[in-house]
């Protein structure tokens, strides 16, 4: 029985194994290393996973779910056709598909895995990941944090004892910075920082805006399908620019054809603003552990977006160090997970102090500040600073601002902004005040525990009266019975048969091209798609195989020629 490693990503997931010598990526049923973290349902109620589902994001947006990792550990529900799925269910489908790929490829059962999770995942989010693994029939030997996995992929765990690394991860929609320390054979994440709304998507959007400006399309209404087609073209254009000097594309919008061309220089100008947003989280992480770039021994870049030369240059300049990039940045985390599994098997296990031991965000309350003699509300007062070791309990004092103020409302926020408008509101609590002059004191106690539960207790100093609020950032994990029940339910749902997946993928590509193209090209793709469907109906395997090769060639030609 082989042990496997899994990077369960927001945009893409991968599975790896240890071949006795090194960690290798296992290709999926389409021969690709990356499996898009996308799940869909077809018209017959079959589940579609990965590439096929991603193809249908554009043609069947209501039957397709993506970026659900953002909502792991939350109550969010996805309605896909007649089903309702939680982020745990959707993740389970991805894990199951990766497990099947591994078993097909290795020819043996794979029931045990090391799975990576973001360093900032709290206990609830980690538990949700474990629940998804259980639903997928996987036993999890270990959850490892993504930056630690990346550091292991680079062999940094074997380096000098007492070294410090920075792992910078720019994925599809998130930017994560971690500072790690190796000391006495233990890897510890010392600080994390980042921006949950900065990633590859933003770079694609920059190209879209420039396309719209260039073609004077501001104010023109663009259909959902056309926008998605434009998004895809812009993303391809972005990826091209990581390799070539100039990239161009054509697209039809409202029956009119528009063209666009972008070179590297202009692209880097367009990206200046977004790139500068990467600076703050990096500096913040350094400040949190009180070190300077000189104290960092190695910098590792991971995440598909760090393939962009502009990002590598920017980080190199900012930190005065050439970052490690020789492992494919979208594979590094997955590679590290299988190495971790092999280390465990050899009992050379590297311990990791996981970061649920710190509070990832600053927790505080709204206060009024006196600015230039006048009182202004909307300011944020931190109570528990980010990266504080948990469990933690802190008290701050606040005061009434008016004589005989009748009540005090405590608004609880999480975030790093000086103004609460830039932070996330978690809850509120109101206390009635006894009569008295302004300046009456209240004690505000915040207690944050390992399960990411925040307890807020307000005590009125004069009377000793208290009021309590409990905020569960992410609601409960699943009980054994719930998992059992869910397992039965999911087992009844048909996952599209794997041996036919390749053909389904071709059909989905045909359908998508049909929607993107117009005129004769569209008619042509429509015809070859129908022809292929007819051959599929014959169920004569050798004819299907031959037709699939031809159909695939036609689709490739069209995608290549017209840059879809
Ligand atoms: P996640 O960790 O969110 O699953 P990935 O690490 O797979 O994400 O990164 C996905 C992002 O990387 C996407 O936004 C994609 O456009 C971008 N990307 C992938 N390859 C390249 C490339 N060659 N050049 C620029 N961006 C790329
Ligand atoms: Mg990732």
Coordinates of N, CA and C in Angstrom, one line a residue, residues 85-291:
X85 N -24.3 20.7 -1.4 CA -23.1 20.3 -0.9 C -22.4 21.3 0.0
X86 N -21.7 20.8 1.0 CA -20.9 21.7 1.9 C -19.5 21.7 1.3
X87 N -18.6 22.7 1.7 CA -17.3 22.7 1.2 C -16.5 21.4 1.5
X88 N -16.9 20.8 2.6 CA -16.3 19.5 3.0 C -16.6 18.4 1.9
X89 N -17.9 18.4 1.5 CA -18.3 17.4 0.5 C -17.5 17.6 -0.8
X90 N -17.5 18.9 -1.2 CA -16.8 19.2 -2.5 C -15.3 18.9 -2.4
X91 N -14.7 19.1 -1.2 CA -13.3 18.8 -1.1 C -13.1 17.3 -1.1
X92 N -14.1 16.6 -0.5 CA -14.0 15.1 -0.5 C -14.0 14.6 -2.0
X93 N -14.8 15.2 -2.8 CA -14.9 14.7 -4.2 C -13.5 14.9 -4.9
X94 N -12.8 16.0 -4.6 CA -11.5 16.2 -5.2 C -10.5 15.2 -4.6
X95 N -10.6 15.0 -3.3 CA -9.6 14.0 -2.7 C -9.9 12.6 -3.2
X96 N -11.1 12.3 -3.4 CA -11.4 10.9 -3.9 C -10.9 10.8 -5.3
X97 N -11.0 11.8 -6.1 CA -10.5 11.8 -7.5 C -9.0 11.6 -7.5
X98 N -8.3 12.3 -6.6 CA -6.8 12.2 -6.5 C -6.4 10.8 -6.1
X99 N -7.2 10.3 -5.1 CA -6.9 9.0 -4.6 C -7.1 8.0 -5.7
X100 N -8.1 8.1 -6.5 CA -8.4 7.2 -7.6 C -7.2 7.3 -8.7
X101 N -6.8 8.5 -8.9 CA -5.7 8.7 -9.9 C -4.5 8.0 -9.4
X102 N -4.2 8.1 -8.1 CA -3.0 7.5 -7.6 C -3.1 6.0 -7.6
X103 N -4.3 5.5 -7.3 CA -4.4 4.0 -7.3 C -4.3 3.5 -8.7
X104 N -4.9 4.2 -9.7 CA -4.8 3.8 -11.1 C -3.3 3.8 -11.5
X105 N -2.6 4.8 -11.2 CA -1.3 5.0 -11.6 C -0.3 4.0 -11.0
X106 N -0.5 3.8 -9.7 CA 0.5 3.0 -8.9 C 0.0 1.5 -8.9
X107 N -1.2 1.3 -9.3 CA -1.7 -0.1 -9.3 C -1.8 -0.7 -7.9
X108 N -2.0 0.1 -6.9 CA -2.2 -0.5 -5.6 C -3.1 0.5 -4.8
X109 N -3.6 0.0 -3.7 CA -4.5 0.9 -3.0 C -3.8 2.0 -2.2
X110 N -4.3 3.1 -2.1 CA -3.7 4.2 -1.4 C -4.7 4.8 -0.4
X111 N -4.6 4.3 0.8 CA -5.5 4.7 1.8 C -5.0 5.8 2.8
X112 N -3.7 6.0 2.8 CA -3.1 6.9 3.8 C -2.5 8.1 3.1
X113 N -2.7 9.3 3.6 CA -2.1 10.4 3.0 C -1.6 11.5 4.0
X114 N -0.7 12.3 3.5 CA -0.3 13.5 4.2 C -1.0 14.6 3.3
X115 N -1.7 15.5 4.0 CA -2.4 16.5 3.3 C -1.9 17.9 3.8
X116 N -1.7 18.8 2.8 CA -1.3 20.1 3.3 C -2.4 21.1 3.4
X117 N -2.3 22.0 4.4 CA -3.3 23.0 4.6 C -2.6 24.4 4.8
X118 N -3.3 25.5 4.6 CA -2.6 26.8 4.8 C -2.2 26.9 6.3
X119 N -1.1 27.6 6.5 CA -0.6 27.7 7.8 C -1.6 28.4 8.8
X120 N -2.4 29.3 8.2 CA -3.4 30.0 9.0 C -4.7 29.2 9.3
X121 N -4.8 28.0 8.7 CA -6.1 27.3 9.0 C -6.2 27.0 10.5
X122 N -7.3 27.4 11.0 CA -7.5 27.1 12.5 C -7.9 25.7 12.7
X123 N -8.2 25.3 13.9 CA -8.5 23.9 14.2 C -9.8 23.5 13.5
X124 N -10.7 24.4 13.4 CA -12.0 24.0 12.7 C -11.8 23.7 11.2
X125 N -10.9 24.6 10.6 CA -10.7 24.4 9.2 C -9.8 23.1 9.0
X126 N -8.9 22.9 9.9 CA -8.1 21.6 9.8 C -9.1 20.4 10.0
X127 N -10.0 20.5 10.9 CA -10.9 19.4 11.2 C -11.8 19.2 9.9
X128 N -12.2 20.3 9.3 CA -13.0 20.1 8.1 C -12.2 19.4 7.0
X129 N -10.9 19.7 6.9 CA -10.1 19.0 5.9 C -10.0 17.5 6.3
X130 N -9.9 17.2 7.6 CA -9.8 15.8 8.0 C -11.1 15.1 7.7
X131 N -12.3 15.8 7.9 CA -13.6 15.2 7.6 C -13.7 14.9 6.1
X132 N -13.2 15.8 5.3 CA -13.3 15.6 3.8 C -12.5 14.3 3.5
X133 N -11.3 14.2 4.1 CA -10.5 13.0 3.9 C -11.2 11.7 4.2
X134 N -11.9 11.7 5.4 CA -12.6 10.6 5.8 C -13.7 10.2 4.8
X135 N -14.4 11.3 4.3 CA -15.5 11.0 3.4 C -14.9 10.4 2.1
X136 N -13.6 10.8 1.8 CA -13.0 10.3 0.5 C -12.3 8.9 0.8
X137 N -12.4 8.4 2.0 CA -11.8 7.1 2.2 C -10.3 7.1 2.5
X138 N -9.9 8.3 2.9 CA -8.4 8.4 3.2 C -8.2 8.6 4.7
X139 N -7.2 7.9 5.2 CA -6.7 8.1 6.6 C -5.6 9.1 6.5
X140 N -5.7 10.1 7.3 CA -4.7 11.2 7.3 C -3.6 10.9 8.3
X141 N -2.4 10.7 7.8 CA -1.3 10.5 8.8 C -0.9 11.8 9.4
X142 N -1.0 12.8 8.7 CA -0.5 14.1 9.1 C -1.1 15.2 8.3
X143 N -1.4 16.3 8.9 CA -1.7 17.5 8.2 C -0.4 18.4 8.3
X144 N 0.0 18.9 7.2 CA 1.3 19.7 7.2 C 0.9 21.0 6.7
X145 N 1.6 22.1 7.2 CA 1.2 23.4 6.7 C 1.9 23.6 5.3
X146 N 1.3 24.3 4.4 CA 1.8 24.5 3.1 C 3.2 25.0 3.0
X147 N 3.5 26.1 3.8 CA 4.9 26.6 3.7 C 5.9 25.6 4.2
X148 N 5.6 24.8 5.2 CA 6.5 23.8 5.7 C 6.7 22.7 4.6
X149 N 5.6 22.3 4.0 CA 5.8 21.3 2.9 C 6.7 21.9 1.8
X150 N 6.6 23.2 1.5 CA 7.4 23.8 0.4 C 8.9 23.8 0.9
X151 N 9.1 24.1 2.1 CA 10.5 24.2 2.6 C 11.1 22.8 2.6
X152 N 10.3 21.8 2.9 CA 10.8 20.4 2.9 C 11.1 20.0 1.4
X153 N 10.3 20.4 0.5 CA 10.5 20.1 -0.9 C 11.9 20.6 -1.3
X154 N 12.3 21.7 -0.8 CA 13.6 22.3 -1.1 C 14.7 21.8 -0.2
X155 N 14.4 20.8 0.6 CA 15.4 20.2 1.5 C 15.9 21.1 2.6
X156 N 15.1 22.1 2.9 CA 15.6 23.1 3.9 C 15.6 22.4 5.3
X157 N 14.8 21.4 5.5 CA 14.8 20.7 6.8 C 16.1 20.0 7.1
X158 N 16.9 19.7 6.0 CA 18.2 19.0 6.2 C 19.3 20.0 6.4
X159 N 19.0 21.3 6.2 CA 20.1 22.3 6.3 C 20.6 22.5 7.7
X160 N 21.3 23.6 7.8 CA 21.9 24.0 9.0 C 20.8 24.1 10.1
X161 N 21.1 23.6 11.3 CA 20.2 23.8 12.4 C 20.2 25.3 12.7
X162 N 19.1 25.8 13.1 CA 18.9 27.2 13.4 C 19.0 28.0 12.1
X163 N 18.1 27.8 11.2 CA 18.0 28.7 10.1 C 16.6 29.2 10.0
X164 N 16.5 30.3 9.2 CA 15.2 31.0 9.1 C 14.9 31.1 7.6
X165 N 13.6 30.8 7.3 CA 13.2 30.9 5.9 C 12.0 31.8 5.7
X166 N 11.8 32.3 4.5 CA 10.5 33.0 4.2 C 9.9 32.2 3.0
X167 N 8.7 31.8 3.2 CA 8.0 31.2 2.1 C 6.9 32.1 1.6
X168 N 7.0 32.5 0.3 CA 6.0 33.4 -0.3 C 5.1 32.7 -1.3
X169 N 3.8 32.7 -1.1 CA 2.9 31.9 -1.9 C 1.9 32.8 -2.5
X170 N 2.0 32.9 -3.8 CA 1.1 33.7 -4.6 C 0.3 32.8 -5.5
X171 N -0.9 32.4 -5.1 CA -1.7 31.4 -5.8 C -2.7 32.1 -6.7
X172 N -3.9 31.5 -6.8 CA -5.0 32.1 -7.7 C -5.7 33.3 -7.1
X173 N -6.0 33.2 -5.8 CA -6.7 34.3 -5.2 C -6.2 34.8 -3.8
X174 N -5.1 34.2 -3.4 CA -4.6 34.5 -2.1 C -3.1 34.7 -2.1
X175 N -2.6 35.5 -1.2 CA -1.2 35.8 -1.0 C -0.8 35.5 0.4
X176 N 0.1 34.5 0.6 CA 0.5 34.1 1.9 C 2.0 34.3 2.1
X177 N 2.4 34.9 3.2 CA 3.8 35.0 3.6 C 4.0 34.3 4.9
X178 N 5.0 33.4 5.0 CA 5.3 32.8 6.3 C 6.8 32.9 6.6
X179 N 7.1 33.0 7.8 CA 8.5 32.9 8.2 C 8.6 31.7 9.1
X180 N 9.5 30.8 8.7 CA 9.7 29.5 9.3 C 11.1 29.5 10.0
X181 N 11.2 28.7 11.0 CA 12.5 28.5 11.7 C 12.7 27.1 11.9
X182 N 13.9 26.6 11.6 CA 14.3 25.3 11.9 C 15.2 25.3 13.1
X183 N 14.8 24.7 14.1 CA 15.7 24.7 15.3 C 15.6 23.4 16.0
X184 N 16.7 22.7 16.3 CA 16.7 21.5 17.0 C 15.8 20.4 16.3
X185 N 15.8 20.4 15.0 CA 15.0 19.4 14.2 C 13.5 19.7 14.2
X186 N 13.1 20.9 14.7 CA 11.7 21.2 14.7 C 11.5 22.4 13.8
X187 N 10.5 22.2 12.9 CA 10.1 23.3 12.0 C 9.0 24.1 12.7
X188 N 9.2 25.4 12.8 CA 8.1 26.2 13.4 C 7.8 27.4 12.5
X189 N 6.5 27.6 12.3 CA 6.1 28.8 11.6 C 6.0 29.9 12.6
X190 N 6.9 30.9 12.4 CA 7.0 31.9 13.4 C 6.0 33.0 13.2
X191 N 5.7 33.3 12.0 CA 4.7 34.4 11.7 C 4.1 34.1 10.4
X192 N 2.8 34.5 10.3 CA 2.2 34.5 9.0 C 1.5 35.8 8.7
X193 N 1.4 36.1 7.5 CA 0.8 37.4 7.1 C 0.4 37.2 5.7
X194 N -0.4 38.1 5.1 CA -0.8 37.9 3.8 C -2.0 38.8 3.4
X195 N -2.6 38.5 2.3 CA -3.7 39.3 1.8 C -4.6 38.2 1.2
X196 N -5.8 38.1 1.8 CA -6.8 37.1 1.3 C -7.4 37.4 0.0
X197 N -7.2 38.7 -0.5 CA -7.8 39.1 -1.7 C -6.7 39.6 -2.7
X198 N -5.6 38.9 -2.8 CA -4.6 39.3 -3.7 C -4.0 38.0 -4.3
X199 N -4.1 37.9 -5.6 CA -3.6 36.6 -6.2 C -3.6 36.7 -7.8
X200 N -3.4 35.6 -8.4 CA -3.3 35.6 -9.9 C -4.5 36.2 -10.5
X201 N -5.7 36.1 -10.0 CA -6.9 36.7 -10.5 C -6.7 38.2 -10.8
X202 N -6.1 38.9 -9.8 CA -5.9 40.3 -10.0 C -5.1 40.7 -11.2
X203 N -4.1 39.9 -11.5 CA -3.2 40.1 -12.6 C -4.0 39.9 -13.9
X204 N -4.9 38.9 -13.9 CA -5.7 38.7 -15.1 C -6.6 39.9 -15.2
X205 N -7.2 40.4 -14.1 CA -8.1 41.5 -14.2 C -7.5 42.8 -14.8
X206 N -6.2 43.0 -14.5 CA -5.5 44.1 -15.0 C -5.5 44.1 -16.5
X207 N -5.3 42.9 -17.1 CA -5.3 42.8 -18.5 C -6.7 43.0 -19.1
X208 N -7.7 42.5 -18.4 CA -9.1 42.7 -18.9 C -9.4 44.2 -18.9
X209 N -9.0 44.9 -17.8 CA -9.3 46.4 -17.8 C -8.6 47.1 -18.9
X210 N -7.3 46.7 -19.2 CA -6.6 47.3 -20.3 C -7.2 47.0 -21.6
X211 N -7.7 45.8 -21.8 CA -8.3 45.4 -23.0 C -9.6 46.3 -23.3
X212 N -10.3 46.5 -22.2 CA -11.6 47.3 -22.3 C -11.3 48.8 -22.6
X213 N -10.2 49.3 -22.0 CA -9.8 50.7 -22.2 C -9.3 50.8 -23.7
X214 N -8.5 49.9 -24.1 CA -7.9 50.0 -25.4 C -9.0 49.9 -26.5
X215 N -10.0 49.1 -26.3 CA -11.0 49.0 -27.3 C -12.3 49.8 -27.0
X216 N -12.1 50.8 -26.1 CA -13.2 51.7 -25.8 C -14.5 51.0 -25.5
X217 N -14.4 50.0 -24.7 CA -15.6 49.2 -24.3 C -16.2 49.6 -23.0
X218 N -15.7 50.7 -22.4 CA -16.2 51.1 -21.1 C -17.7 51.3 -21.3
X219 N -18.5 50.8 -20.3 CA -20.0 51.1 -20.4 C -20.7 50.1 -21.3
X220 N -20.0 49.3 -22.1 CA -20.7 48.4 -23.0 C -21.1 47.2 -22.2
X221 N -22.4 46.7 -22.4 CA -22.7 45.6 -21.6 C -22.2 44.3 -22.2
X222 N -21.5 43.5 -21.4 CA -20.9 42.3 -21.9 C -21.6 41.1 -21.2
X223 N -22.0 40.1 -22.0 CA -22.8 39.0 -21.4 C -21.9 38.2 -20.4
X224 N -22.5 37.4 -19.6 CA -21.7 36.6 -18.6 C -20.7 35.7 -19.4
X225 N -21.3 35.1 -20.4 CA -20.4 34.1 -21.2 C -19.3 34.8 -21.8
X226 N -19.6 36.0 -22.4 CA -18.5 36.7 -23.1 C -17.4 37.2 -22.0
X227 N -17.9 37.6 -20.8 CA -16.9 38.0 -19.8 C -16.0 36.8 -19.4
X228 N -16.6 35.6 -19.3 CA -15.9 34.4 -18.9 C -14.9 34.1 -20.0
X229 N -15.3 34.2 -21.3 CA -14.4 33.9 -22.4 C -13.2 34.9 -22.4
X230 N -13.6 36.2 -22.1 CA -12.5 37.2 -22.0 C -11.6 36.9 -20.9
X231 N -12.1 36.5 -19.8 CA -11.3 36.1 -18.6 C -10.3 35.1 -19.0
X232 N -10.7 34.1 -19.7 CA -9.9 32.9 -20.1 C -8.8 33.4 -21.0
X233 N -9.1 34.3 -22.0 CA -8.1 34.8 -22.9 C -7.1 35.6 -22.2
X234 N -7.6 36.5 -21.3 CA -6.7 37.3 -20.5 C -5.7 36.5 -19.7
X235 N -6.3 35.4 -19.1 CA -5.4 34.6 -18.3 C -4.3 33.9 -19.1
X236 N -4.7 33.4 -20.3 CA -3.7 32.8 -21.2 C -2.7 33.8 -21.6
X237 N -3.1 35.0 -21.8 CA -2.2 36.1 -22.3 C -1.2 36.4 -21.1
X238 N -1.7 36.4 -19.9 CA -0.9 36.6 -18.7 C 0.2 35.5 -18.6
X239 N -0.3 34.2 -18.8 CA 0.7 33.1 -18.7 C 1.7 33.2 -19.8
X240 N 1.3 33.5 -21.0 CA 2.2 33.7 -22.1 C 3.3 34.6 -21.7
X241 N 2.9 35.7 -21.1 CA 3.9 36.8 -20.8 C 5.0 36.4 -19.8
X242 N 4.7 35.2 -19.2 CA 5.8 34.7 -18.3 C 6.9 34.1 -19.1
X243 N 6.6 33.8 -20.4 CA 7.6 33.2 -21.3 C 8.0 34.1 -22.5
X244 N 7.1 34.7 -23.1 CA 7.4 35.4 -24.3 C 7.3 37.0 -24.1
X245 N 7.8 37.7 -25.1 CA 7.8 39.2 -25.0 C 6.5 39.8 -25.3
X246 N 5.7 39.3 -26.2 CA 4.4 39.9 -26.6 C 3.4 38.8 -26.7
X247 N 2.1 39.1 -26.3 CA 1.1 38.2 -26.5 C -0.2 38.9 -27.0
X248 N -0.9 38.3 -27.9 CA -2.1 38.9 -28.4 C -3.3 38.0 -28.5
X249 N -4.5 38.5 -28.5 CA -5.7 37.7 -28.7 C -6.8 38.5 -29.4
X250 N -7.7 37.7 -29.9 CA -8.9 38.3 -30.5 C -10.1 37.7 -29.8
X251 N -11.2 38.5 -29.8 CA -12.4 38.0 -29.1 C -13.6 38.7 -29.7
X252 N -14.7 38.0 -29.8 CA -16.0 38.6 -30.3 C -16.8 39.0 -29.1
X253 N -17.3 40.3 -29.2 CA -18.2 40.8 -28.1 C -19.3 41.5 -28.8
X254 N -20.5 41.1 -28.5 CA -21.7 41.6 -29.2 C -21.5 41.6 -30.7
X255 N -21.1 40.4 -31.2 CA -21.0 40.2 -32.6 C -19.9 41.0 -33.3
X256 N -19.1 41.7 -32.5 CA -18.0 42.5 -33.2 C -16.7 41.9 -32.7
X257 N -15.7 41.8 -33.6 CA -14.4 41.2 -33.2 C -13.4 42.3 -32.7
X258 N -12.8 42.1 -31.6 CA -11.8 43.0 -31.1 C -10.5 42.3 -30.9
X259 N -9.4 43.1 -31.2 CA -8.1 42.4 -31.0 C -7.3 43.2 -29.9
X260 N -6.3 42.6 -29.4 CA -5.6 43.2 -28.3 C -4.2 42.6 -28.3
X261 N -3.2 43.4 -28.0 CA -1.8 42.9 -27.9 C -1.1 43.6 -26.7
X262 N -0.3 42.8 -26.0 CA 0.3 43.4 -24.8 C 1.8 42.9 -24.8
X263 N 2.7 43.8 -24.5 CA 4.1 43.4 -24.3 C 4.5 43.4 -22.8
X264 N 5.6 42.8 -22.6 CA 6.1 42.6 -21.2 C 6.2 44.0 -20.4
X265 N 6.8 45.0 -21.2 CA 7.0 46.3 -20.5 C 5.7 46.9 -20.0
X266 N 4.8 46.9 -21.0 CA 3.5 47.6 -20.6 C 2.8 46.7 -19.5
X267 N 2.9 45.4 -19.6 CA 2.3 44.6 -18.6 C 2.9 44.9 -17.2
X268 N 4.2 45.0 -17.1 CA 4.8 45.3 -15.8 C 4.4 46.6 -15.2
X269 N 4.2 47.6 -16.1 CA 3.7 48.9 -15.7 C 2.3 48.8 -15.1
X270 N 1.4 48.0 -15.9 CA 0.0 47.8 -15.5 C 0.0 47.2 -14.1
X271 N 1.0 46.3 -13.8 CA 0.9 45.5 -12.5 C 1.5 46.2 -11.3
X272 N 2.1 47.4 -11.6 CA 2.9 48.1 -10.5 C 2.0 48.2 -9.2
X273 N 0.8 48.6 -9.3 CA 0.0 48.8 -8.1 C -0.3 47.5 -7.3
X274 N -0.6 46.5 -8.1 CA -0.9 45.2 -7.4 C 0.4 44.7 -6.7
X275 N 1.5 44.8 -7.5 CA 2.7 44.3 -6.9 C 3.1 45.0 -5.6
X276 N 2.8 46.3 -5.6 CA 3.2 47.1 -4.4 C 2.4 46.6 -3.2
X277 N 1.2 46.0 -3.5 CA 0.4 45.5 -2.3 C 1.1 44.3 -1.7
X278 N 2.1 43.7 -2.3 CA 2.7 42.5 -1.8 C 3.7 42.9 -0.7
X279 N 4.1 44.2 -0.7 CA 5.2 44.7 0.2 C 4.8 44.6 1.6
X280 N 3.6 45.2 1.9 CA 3.1 45.3 3.3 C 3.1 44.0 4.1
X281 N 2.4 43.0 3.5 CA 2.4 41.7 4.3 C 3.8 41.2 4.6
X282 N 4.8 41.4 3.6 CA 6.1 40.9 3.8 C 6.8 41.6 5.0
X283 N 6.6 42.9 4.9 CA 7.3 43.7 6.0 C 6.6 43.4 7.3
X284 N 5.3 43.2 7.3 CA 4.6 43.0 8.5 C 5.1 41.6 9.2
X285 N 5.3 40.6 8.3 CA 5.8 39.3 8.9 C 7.2 39.5 9.5
X286 N 8.0 40.3 8.8 CA 9.4 40.5 9.3 C 9.3 41.2 10.7
X287 N 8.5 42.3 10.7 CA 8.3 43.0 11.9 C 7.8 42.2 13.1
X288 N 6.8 41.3 12.8 CA 6.2 40.5 13.8 C 7.3 39.6 14.5
X289 N 8.3 39.2 13.8 CA 9.3 38.4 14.5 C 10.6 39.2 14.8
X290 N 10.4 40.5 14.4 CA 11.5 41.4 14.8 C 12.8 41.1 14.1
X291 N 12.7 40.8 12.8 CA 14.0 40.5 12.0 C 14.0 41.4 10.8

